[in-house]
mmCIF file of C-alpha atoms in Angstrom:
data_model
loop_
_atom_site.group_PDB
_atom_site.id
_atom_site.type_symbol
_atom_site.label_atom_id
_atom_site.label_comp_id
_atom_site.label_asym_id
_atom_site.label_seq_id
_atom_site.Cartn_x
_atom_site.Cartn_y
_atom_site.Cartn_z
ATOM 1 C CA MET A 1 39.919 12.282 -122.311
ATOM 2 C CA SER A 2 42.378 10.364 -120.134
ATOM 3 C CA ASP A 3 39.591 9.527 -117.693
ATOM 4 C CA ILE A 4 37.762 7.683 -120.491
ATOM 5 C CA ILE A 5 40.487 5.696 -122.200
ATOM 6 C CA ASN A 6 44.092 4.641 -121.802
ATOM 7 C CA GLU A 7 46.264 5.566 -124.795
ATOM 8 C CA TYR A 8 47.685 2.048 -125.054
ATOM 9 C CA VAL A 9 45.236 -0.617 -126.212
ATOM 10 C CA GLU A 10 45.814 -4.365 -125.941
ATOM 11 C CA ILE A 11 44.327 -6.426 -128.782
ATOM 12 C CA ASP A 12 46.398 -9.600 -128.809
ATOM 13 C CA CYS A 13 50.130 -10.304 -129.119
ATOM 14 C CA PHE A 14 50.130 -10.771 -132.885
ATOM 15 C CA GLN A 15 48.040 -7.743 -133.848
ATOM 16 C CA ASN A 16 49.722 -5.447 -131.343
ATOM 17 C CA LEU A 17 53.093 -6.458 -132.795
ATOM 18 C CA LEU A 18 51.943 -5.529 -136.301
ATOM 19 C CA ILE A 19 51.171 -2.066 -134.958
ATOM 20 C CA GLU A 20 54.618 -1.912 -133.319
ATOM 21 C CA ILE A 21 56.265 -2.768 -136.658
ATOM 22 C CA ILE A 22 54.318 0.007 -138.357
ATOM 23 C CA LYS A 23 55.318 2.495 -135.658
ATOM 24 C CA TYR A 24 58.941 1.375 -136.061
ATOM 25 C CA GLN A 25 58.741 2.738 -139.616
ATOM 26 C CA GLY A 26 57.625 6.136 -138.344
ATOM 27 C CA ILE A 27 53.957 5.851 -139.295
ATOM 28 C CA ASN A 28 51.627 7.494 -136.802
ATOM 29 C CA THR A 29 48.584 5.244 -136.898
ATOM 30 C CA PHE A 30 45.463 4.982 -134.777
ATOM 31 C CA ILE A 31 43.918 2.043 -136.610
ATOM 32 C CA PRO A 32 43.214 -0.154 -133.544
ATOM 33 C CA GLY A 33 39.476 -0.373 -133.008
ATOM 34 C CA GLY A 34 38.520 0.696 -136.523
ATOM 35 C CA CYS A 35 35.866 -2.005 -136.820
ATOM 36 C CA TRP A 36 32.922 -3.441 -134.904
ATOM 37 C CA PRO A 37 34.765 -5.440 -132.214
ATOM 38 C CA TRP A 38 32.178 -8.067 -131.249
ATOM 39 C CA LYS A 39 32.612 -10.335 -134.236
ATOM 40 C CA PHE A 40 34.172 -13.783 -134.313
ATOM 41 C CA ALA A 41 35.636 -16.077 -136.972
ATOM 42 C CA ILE A 42 34.355 -19.627 -137.220
ATOM 43 C CA HIS A 43 35.288 -22.628 -139.328
ATOM 44 C CA TYR A 44 34.925 -26.372 -139.013
ATOM 45 C CA ASP A 45 37.632 -28.915 -138.221
ATOM 46 C CA ASN A 46 36.436 -32.505 -138.741
ATOM 47 C CA GLU A 47 32.854 -31.276 -138.333
ATOM 48 C CA ALA A 48 33.680 -29.668 -134.986
ATOM 49 C CA ILE A 49 33.157 -25.925 -134.835
ATOM 50 C CA VAL A 50 36.212 -23.780 -134.122
ATOM 51 C CA ILE A 51 35.777 -20.228 -132.805
ATOM 52 C CA GLU A 52 38.605 -17.705 -133.211
ATOM 53 C CA ASN A 53 39.258 -14.019 -132.709
ATOM 54 C CA ASN A 54 38.229 -11.948 -135.688
ATOM 55 C CA GLU A 55 40.904 -9.746 -137.210
ATOM 56 C CA ILE A 56 40.927 -6.132 -136.059
ATOM 57 C CA ILE A 57 44.178 -5.257 -137.851
ATOM 58 C CA SER A 58 43.639 -6.921 -141.240
ATOM 59 C CA SER A 59 45.916 -6.713 -144.284
ATOM 60 C CA ASN A 60 43.134 -5.122 -146.356
ATOM 61 C CA LEU A 61 42.571 -2.474 -143.701
ATOM 62 C CA LEU A 62 46.271 -1.549 -143.618
ATOM 63 C CA LYS A 63 46.459 -1.314 -147.404
ATOM 64 C CA LYS A 64 43.375 0.878 -147.719
ATOM 65 C CA THR A 65 44.170 3.240 -144.869
ATOM 66 C CA ILE A 66 47.967 3.606 -144.678
ATOM 67 C CA GLY A 67 49.127 2.125 -147.997
ATOM 68 C CA ILE A 68 51.294 -0.738 -146.760
ATOM 69 C CA SER A 69 51.121 -4.413 -147.684
ATOM 70 C CA TYR A 70 52.784 -7.461 -146.241
ATOM 71 C CA GLN A 71 53.479 -11.123 -146.900
ATOM 72 C CA TYR A 72 53.823 -13.990 -144.436
ATOM 73 C CA GLU A 73 56.047 -17.024 -144.572
ATOM 74 C CA ARG A 74 55.636 -19.599 -141.842
ATOM 75 C CA ILE A 75 58.805 -20.798 -140.131
ATOM 76 C CA GLU A 76 58.582 -24.518 -139.396
ATOM 77 C CA HIS A 77 59.192 -25.390 -135.763
ATOM 78 C CA GLY A 78 62.221 -27.562 -136.591
ATOM 79 C CA LYS A 79 63.831 -24.587 -138.316
ATOM 80 C CA LYS A 80 63.298 -22.145 -135.468
ATOM 81 C CA ASN A 81 66.918 -21.816 -134.435
ATOM 82 C CA ILE A 82 69.087 -18.750 -134.023
ATOM 83 C CA GLU A 83 71.234 -19.176 -137.134
ATOM 84 C CA ILE A 84 68.280 -19.598 -139.481
ATOM 85 C CA ILE A 85 66.438 -16.717 -137.852
ATOM 86 C CA GLY A 86 69.525 -14.536 -138.325
ATOM 87 C CA ARG A 87 69.609 -15.343 -142.034
ATOM 88 C CA CYS A 88 65.904 -14.535 -142.335
ATOM 89 C CA LEU A 89 66.556 -10.990 -141.135
ATOM 90 C CA ASP A 90 68.558 -10.000 -144.201
ATOM 91 C CA LYS A 91 66.568 -6.949 -145.293
ATOM 92 C CA ASP A 92 65.506 -3.742 -143.573
ATOM 93 C CA ASN A 93 61.849 -4.614 -144.055
ATOM 94 C CA ASP A 94 62.174 -8.183 -142.739
ATOM 95 C CA PHE A 95 60.722 -8.963 -139.342
ATOM 96 C CA ILE A 96 60.057 -12.188 -137.506
ATOM 97 C CA ILE A 97 57.001 -12.593 -135.330
ATOM 98 C CA LEU A 98 58.245 -15.338 -133.053
ATOM 99 C CA GLY A 99 56.301 -17.630 -130.726
ATOM 100 C CA VAL A 100 58.229 -18.494 -127.553
ATOM 101 C CA ASP A 101 57.872 -19.689 -123.967
ATOM 102 C CA GLN A 102 57.611 -16.667 -121.654
ATOM 103 C CA TYR A 103 59.469 -18.598 -118.907
ATOM 104 C CA PHE A 104 62.887 -17.862 -120.478
ATOM 105 C CA ILE A 105 62.316 -14.224 -121.488
ATOM 106 C CA PRO A 106 64.231 -11.865 -119.113
ATOM 107 C CA TYR A 107 62.065 -8.791 -119.680
ATOM 108 C CA GLN A 108 58.954 -10.599 -118.438
ATOM 109 C CA LYS A 109 57.522 -9.745 -115.026
ATOM 110 C CA PRO A 110 59.407 -11.188 -112.033
ATOM 111 C CA SER A 111 56.389 -13.373 -111.325
ATOM 112 C CA ILE A 112 56.797 -14.986 -114.779
ATOM 113 C CA TYR A 113 60.517 -15.048 -115.677
ATOM 114 C CA MET A 114 61.989 -18.459 -114.734
ATOM 115 C CA LYS A 115 58.806 -19.194 -112.752
ATOM 116 C CA LYS A 116 55.837 -19.661 -115.087
ATOM 117 C CA HIS A 117 55.655 -21.304 -118.519
ATOM 118 C CA GLY A 118 53.266 -19.828 -121.064
ATOM 119 C CA ASN A 119 52.801 -18.540 -124.603
ATOM 120 C CA HIS A 120 54.431 -15.272 -125.656
ATOM 121 C CA THR A 121 54.970 -13.531 -129.001
ATOM 122 C CA LEU A 122 57.609 -10.961 -129.913
ATOM 123 C CA VAL A 123 59.166 -9.280 -132.964
ATOM 124 C CA LEU A 124 62.791 -9.727 -133.987
ATOM 125 C CA TYR A 125 64.520 -7.342 -136.395
ATOM 126 C CA GLY A 126 67.951 -6.066 -137.394
ATOM 127 C CA GLY A 127 69.879 -9.356 -137.420
ATOM 128 C CA LEU A 128 72.217 -10.856 -134.811
ATOM 129 C CA VAL A 129 74.987 -8.677 -133.352
ATOM 130 C CA ASN A 130 77.440 -9.736 -130.604
ATOM 131 C CA GLY A 131 75.254 -12.562 -129.399
ATOM 132 C CA LYS A 132 72.142 -10.434 -129.122
ATOM 133 C CA VAL A 133 69.126 -9.624 -131.263
ATOM 134 C CA LYS A 134 66.878 -6.567 -131.283
ATOM 135 C CA CYS A 135 63.303 -7.247 -130.278
ATOM 136 C CA VAL A 136 59.977 -5.591 -129.562
ATOM 137 C CA SER A 137 57.185 -6.889 -127.336
ATOM 138 C CA SER A 138 53.730 -5.378 -126.995
ATOM 139 C CA ILE A 139 52.494 -7.382 -123.981
ATOM 140 C CA PRO A 140 54.433 -6.532 -121.830
ATOM 141 C CA GLN A 141 55.776 -3.445 -123.574
ATOM 142 C CA TYR A 142 59.499 -3.758 -124.255
ATOM 143 C CA LYS A 143 61.928 -2.565 -126.898
ATOM 144 C CA GLY A 144 65.585 -3.524 -126.597
ATOM 145 C CA GLU A 145 67.965 -6.449 -126.927
ATOM 146 C CA LEU A 146 67.655 -10.114 -126.033
ATOM 147 C CA ASP A 147 70.556 -12.544 -125.639
ATOM 148 C CA ILE A 148 70.467 -15.498 -128.014
ATOM 149 C CA GLU A 149 70.965 -18.083 -125.265
ATOM 150 C CA SER A 150 67.720 -17.094 -123.524
ATOM 151 C CA LEU A 151 65.966 -16.769 -126.868
ATOM 152 C CA GLN A 152 66.959 -20.252 -128.042
ATOM 153 C CA LYS A 153 65.704 -21.799 -124.793
ATOM 154 C CA ALA A 154 62.413 -19.926 -125.186
ATOM 155 C CA ILE A 155 62.111 -21.180 -128.780
ATOM 156 C CA ASP A 156 62.908 -24.801 -127.909
ATOM 157 C CA SER A 157 60.297 -24.798 -125.148
ATOM 158 C CA SER A 158 57.462 -23.519 -127.354
ATOM 159 C CA TYR A 159 55.356 -24.967 -130.160
ATOM 160 C CA LEU A 160 53.761 -21.663 -131.130
ATOM 161 C CA GLU A 161 53.760 -20.728 -134.797
ATOM 162 C CA SER A 162 56.314 -18.179 -136.005
ATOM 163 C CA TRP A 163 56.384 -16.067 -139.126
ATOM 164 C CA LYS A 164 58.823 -14.199 -141.306
ATOM 165 C CA VAL A 165 57.050 -11.006 -142.306
ATOM 166 C CA ASN A 166 58.119 -8.854 -145.237
ATOM 167 C CA ILE A 167 56.342 -5.521 -145.302
ATOM 168 C CA ASP A 168 56.239 -3.234 -148.327
ATOM 169 C CA PHE A 169 56.380 0.352 -147.085
ATOM 170 C CA THR A 170 56.859 1.832 -150.587
ATOM 171 C CA HIS A 171 53.452 3.515 -150.594
ATOM 172 C CA LYS A 172 53.182 4.215 -146.875
ATOM 173 C CA ARG A 173 51.254 7.293 -145.854
ATOM 174 C CA GLU A 174 49.574 8.832 -142.873
ATOM 175 C CA THR A 175 46.181 7.398 -142.011
ATOM 176 C CA ASP A 176 43.455 8.102 -144.579
ATOM 177 C CA ARG A 177 40.657 9.045 -142.206
ATOM 178 C CA LYS A 178 37.846 8.750 -144.747
ATOM 179 C CA SER A 179 38.903 5.232 -145.767
ATOM 180 C CA LEU A 180 39.147 4.315 -142.100
ATOM 181 C CA LEU A 181 35.652 5.647 -141.359
ATOM 182 C CA ASP A 182 34.274 3.867 -144.442
ATOM 183 C CA TRP A 183 35.900 0.636 -143.254
ATOM 184 C CA PHE A 184 34.522 1.095 -139.759
ATOM 185 C CA PHE A 185 30.902 1.596 -140.789
ATOM 186 C CA ASN A 186 31.087 -1.274 -143.305
ATOM 187 C CA SER A 187 32.436 -3.563 -140.574
ATOM 188 C CA PHE A 188 29.026 -3.861 -138.927
ATOM 189 C CA ASP A 189 28.133 -6.439 -141.620
ATOM 190 C CA VAL A 190 29.478 -10.009 -141.547
ATOM 191 C CA HIS A 191 31.296 -11.790 -144.369
ATOM 192 C CA ASN A 192 32.799 -15.042 -145.575
ATOM 193 C CA TYR A 193 36.518 -14.977 -146.321
ATOM 194 C CA TYR A 194 39.639 -17.124 -146.684
ATOM 195 C CA ASP A 195 42.556 -16.957 -144.314
ATOM 196 C CA GLU A 196 46.228 -17.412 -145.233
ATOM 197 C CA PHE A 197 45.875 -21.208 -145.232
ATOM 198 C CA ASN A 198 42.882 -21.037 -147.578
ATOM 199 C CA LYS A 199 40.522 -22.360 -144.932
ATOM 200 C CA LYS A 200 37.118 -20.825 -145.379
ATOM 201 C CA LYS A 201 36.001 -18.840 -142.383
ATOM 202 C CA ARG A 202 32.808 -17.014 -141.636
ATOM 203 C CA GLU A 203 32.378 -13.915 -139.538
ATOM 204 C CA VAL A 204 29.652 -14.108 -136.948
ATOM 205 C CA ASN A 205 28.300 -11.451 -134.627
ATOM 206 C CA THR A 206 27.145 -11.932 -131.057
ATOM 207 C CA ALA A 207 23.603 -12.833 -132.101
ATOM 208 C CA LYS A 208 24.834 -15.622 -134.381
ATOM 209 C CA LEU A 209 27.303 -16.812 -131.748
ATOM 210 C CA TYR A 210 24.375 -17.100 -129.339
ATOM 211 C CA GLU A 211 22.502 -19.232 -131.902
ATOM 212 C CA ILE A 212 25.557 -21.493 -132.292
ATOM 213 C CA PHE A 213 25.849 -21.771 -128.518
ATOM 214 C CA ASP A 214 22.164 -22.669 -128.204
ATOM 215 C CA GLU A 215 22.409 -25.360 -130.897
ATOM 216 C CA LEU A 216 25.453 -26.925 -129.227
ATOM 217 C CA ARG A 217 23.682 -26.760 -125.877
ATOM 218 C CA ARG A 218 20.643 -28.603 -127.239
ATOM 219 C CA ASN A 219 22.955 -31.234 -128.715
ATOM 220 C CA ASN A 220 24.864 -31.513 -125.422
ATOM 221 C CA ASP A 221 28.051 -30.606 -127.300
ATOM 222 C CA LEU A 222 29.459 -27.574 -125.466
ATOM 223 C CA LYS A 223 32.629 -29.270 -124.250
ATOM 224 C CA HIS A 224 34.969 -27.426 -126.649
ATOM 225 C CA PHE A 225 33.026 -24.171 -126.989
ATOM 226 C CA CYS A 226 35.601 -22.183 -125.007
ATOM 227 C CA ASP A 227 38.665 -23.778 -126.610
ATOM 228 C CA GLY A 228 41.290 -21.414 -128.013
ATOM 229 C CA THR A 229 41.894 -17.772 -127.183
ATOM 230 C CA TRP A 230 38.778 -16.103 -128.582
ATOM 231 C CA GLY A 231 37.357 -15.382 -125.131
ATOM 232 C CA TRP A 232 40.495 -14.060 -123.496
ATOM 233 C CA SER A 233 40.092 -10.427 -124.591
ATOM 234 C CA LEU A 234 36.300 -10.140 -124.628
ATOM 235 C CA HIS A 235 36.377 -7.842 -121.618
ATOM 236 C CA LYS A 236 38.689 -5.401 -123.499
ATOM 237 C CA ARG A 237 36.899 -5.054 -126.818
ATOM 238 C CA GLY A 238 34.813 -2.087 -125.767
ATOM 239 C CA LYS A 239 37.991 -0.227 -124.818
ATOM 240 C CA ILE A 240 39.431 -0.921 -128.281
ATOM 241 C CA LEU A 241 36.316 0.526 -129.930
ATOM 242 C CA LEU A 242 36.382 3.550 -127.635
ATOM 243 C CA TYR A 243 40.054 4.157 -128.479
ATOM 244 C CA PHE A 244 39.158 4.437 -132.157
ATOM 245 C CA LEU A 245 36.100 6.658 -131.660
ATOM 246 C CA ALA A 246 38.082 9.001 -129.398
ATOM 247 C CA LYS A 247 40.496 9.546 -132.298
ATOM 248 C CA MET A 248 37.686 10.354 -134.722
ATOM 249 C CA THR A 249 35.596 12.826 -132.728
ATOM 250 C CA ARG A 250 35.999 15.521 -130.078
ATOM 251 C CA ASN A 251 32.430 15.174 -128.834
ATOM 252 C CA ILE A 252 33.307 14.416 -125.214
ATOM 253 C CA GLU A 253 29.737 14.081 -123.946
ATOM 254 C CA TRP A 254 28.898 11.589 -126.710
ATOM 255 C CA LEU A 255 32.096 9.631 -125.955
ATOM 256 C CA LYS A 256 31.117 9.423 -122.286
ATOM 257 C CA GLU A 257 27.768 7.915 -123.299
ATOM 258 C CA ILE A 258 29.571 5.421 -125.542
ATOM 259 C CA SER A 259 32.016 4.629 -122.726
ATOM 260 C CA ASN A 260 29.187 3.798 -120.346
ATOM 261 C CA ILE A 261 27.712 1.311 -122.822
ATOM 262 C CA THR A 262 31.010 -0.318 -123.838
ATOM 263 C CA GLU A 263 31.987 -0.717 -120.190
ATOM 264 C CA LYS A 264 28.685 -2.454 -119.517
ATOM 265 C CA ILE A 265 29.220 -4.817 -122.477
ATOM 266 C CA ASP A 266 32.797 -5.590 -121.422
ATOM 267 C CA CYS A 267 31.768 -6.359 -117.848
ATOM 268 C CA THR A 268 28.852 -8.542 -118.944
ATOM 269 C CA TRP A 269 31.023 -10.503 -121.398
ATOM 270 C CA LYS A 270 33.574 -11.127 -118.647
ATOM 271 C CA ILE A 271 30.886 -12.649 -116.423
ATOM 272 C CA LEU A 272 29.198 -14.543 -119.266
ATOM 273 C CA TYR A 273 32.354 -16.143 -120.627
ATOM 274 C CA ARG A 274 33.379 -17.309 -117.153
ATOM 275 C CA LYS A 275 29.966 -18.879 -116.580
ATOM 276 C CA ILE A 276 29.987 -20.617 -119.989
ATOM 277 C CA TYR A 277 33.481 -21.942 -119.316
ATOM 278 C CA MET A 278 32.437 -23.295 -115.929
ATOM 279 C CA LYS A 279 29.377 -24.869 -117.545
ATOM 280 C CA THR A 280 31.598 -26.750 -120.022
ATOM 281 C CA LEU A 281 33.342 -28.296 -117.019
ATOM 282 C CA SER A 282 30.282 -29.173 -114.975
ATOM 283 C CA GLU A 283 26.555 -29.246 -115.716
ATOM 284 C CA THR A 284 25.748 -28.361 -112.117
ATOM 285 C CA VAL A 285 27.565 -25.001 -112.179
ATOM 286 C CA CYS A 286 25.351 -21.978 -112.883
ATOM 287 C CA ASN A 287 21.931 -22.237 -114.512
ATOM 288 C CA TRP A 288 20.979 -21.815 -118.147
ATOM 289 C CA GLU A 289 18.583 -18.963 -117.379
ATOM 290 C CA THR A 290 21.463 -16.813 -116.101
ATOM 291 C CA ILE A 291 23.509 -17.455 -119.243
ATOM 292 C CA ASP A 292 20.552 -16.636 -121.498
ATOM 293 C CA PHE A 293 19.891 -13.459 -119.523
ATOM 294 C CA LEU A 294 23.503 -12.301 -119.934
ATOM 295 C CA PHE A 295 23.487 -12.987 -123.678
ATOM 296 C CA GLU A 296 20.280 -10.981 -124.055
ATOM 297 C CA LYS A 297 21.727 -8.179 -121.937
ATOM 298 C CA ILE A 298 24.763 -7.946 -124.239
ATOM 299 C CA LEU A 299 22.614 -8.024 -127.392
ATOM 300 C CA GLU A 300 20.396 -5.200 -126.094
ATOM 301 C CA SER A 301 23.439 -3.088 -125.166
ATOM 302 C CA GLU A 302 24.906 -3.702 -128.625
ATOM 303 C CA ARG A 303 21.666 -2.537 -130.254
ATOM 304 C CA VAL A 304 21.722 0.688 -128.241
ATOM 305 C CA LEU A 305 25.409 1.212 -129.005
ATOM 306 C CA ARG A 306 25.008 0.710 -132.768
ATOM 307 C CA LYS A 307 22.120 3.160 -132.821
ATOM 308 C CA LYS A 308 24.141 5.836 -131.015
ATOM 309 C CA ILE A 309 27.177 5.337 -133.267
ATOM 310 C CA PHE A 310 25.201 5.585 -136.509
ATOM 311 C CA ALA A 311 23.357 8.633 -135.186
ATOM 312 C CA ASN A 312 26.740 10.381 -134.979
ATOM 313 C CA ARG A 313 28.019 9.095 -138.346
ATOM 314 C CA ASP A 314 27.618 12.296 -140.368
ATOM 315 C CA SER A 315 29.155 14.365 -137.579
ATOM 316 C CA MET A 316 32.265 12.160 -137.499
ATOM 317 C CA TYR A 317 32.770 12.500 -141.243
ATOM 318 C CA LYS A 318 32.307 16.253 -140.979
ATOM 319 C CA GLU A 319 34.762 16.574 -138.082
ATOM 320 C CA ASN A 320 37.357 14.761 -140.180
ATOM 321 C CA GLY A 321 36.893 17.029 -143.190
ATOM 322 C CA TYR A 322 34.439 15.046 -145.303
#
């Protein structure tokens, strides 16, 4: 199986850190990828459309499958200092997901530390001891201590949001495979929902995203289409899906077929997103026919992939004892 998928899957900083917190509590979870990955969240800001990553590790998913729940409390930027953060970590189940500038973080790669500014997210836990704080990072992977002088500089140089997270592990349990499979197969539909700030968002799939793109194109309004981070991990989403399916079935030949399709989708998205981004910068770069062709190629591959996954649905339930 190692030739098909790497055991470690990158989603994004925030969601990977949630998984690290869960693992810290001794829960063996393989939730990543337990939903259809090519969905996006959209809402409107002053009539301008905003596209965001859709949640893969949602609070509802965690509650249904491993029995934990959590609450967020935003830490205002002006209050992001070491003393206040230390007081926030006053309980065993308190964690802080902290946005910082990677430039000042010593465990970063040599090509980044003290050389390149950029956004980074990490988890703090356990309080402040002897001028250091315990931390966990998922990208890059690190678990250890961080001196408060470096941390404060990284905080002061960043305007990323940070959160105090209290997680209730009272009802924690090993992964409920049936609930996870139910969630996965229900995730192929799209929904409206509210996020933590009560802003209404709508899930859209690739087909709907293509329609939105086409409407903006006709209105000559593509300038901000690639804003945000929603496109950064498009070329990894197939790997996330494959990670999940490899945990739910031992049908190696079927997984190889799935791998071939997801790899094709990932590669096509990587090319397509780059071409769309270049098009937002200059009308003369690339032609519209190429972009349309790549969208259609992805949609056809998705149709084939969905058909193969649903054809194996009963077998997956049976393999997992249902």
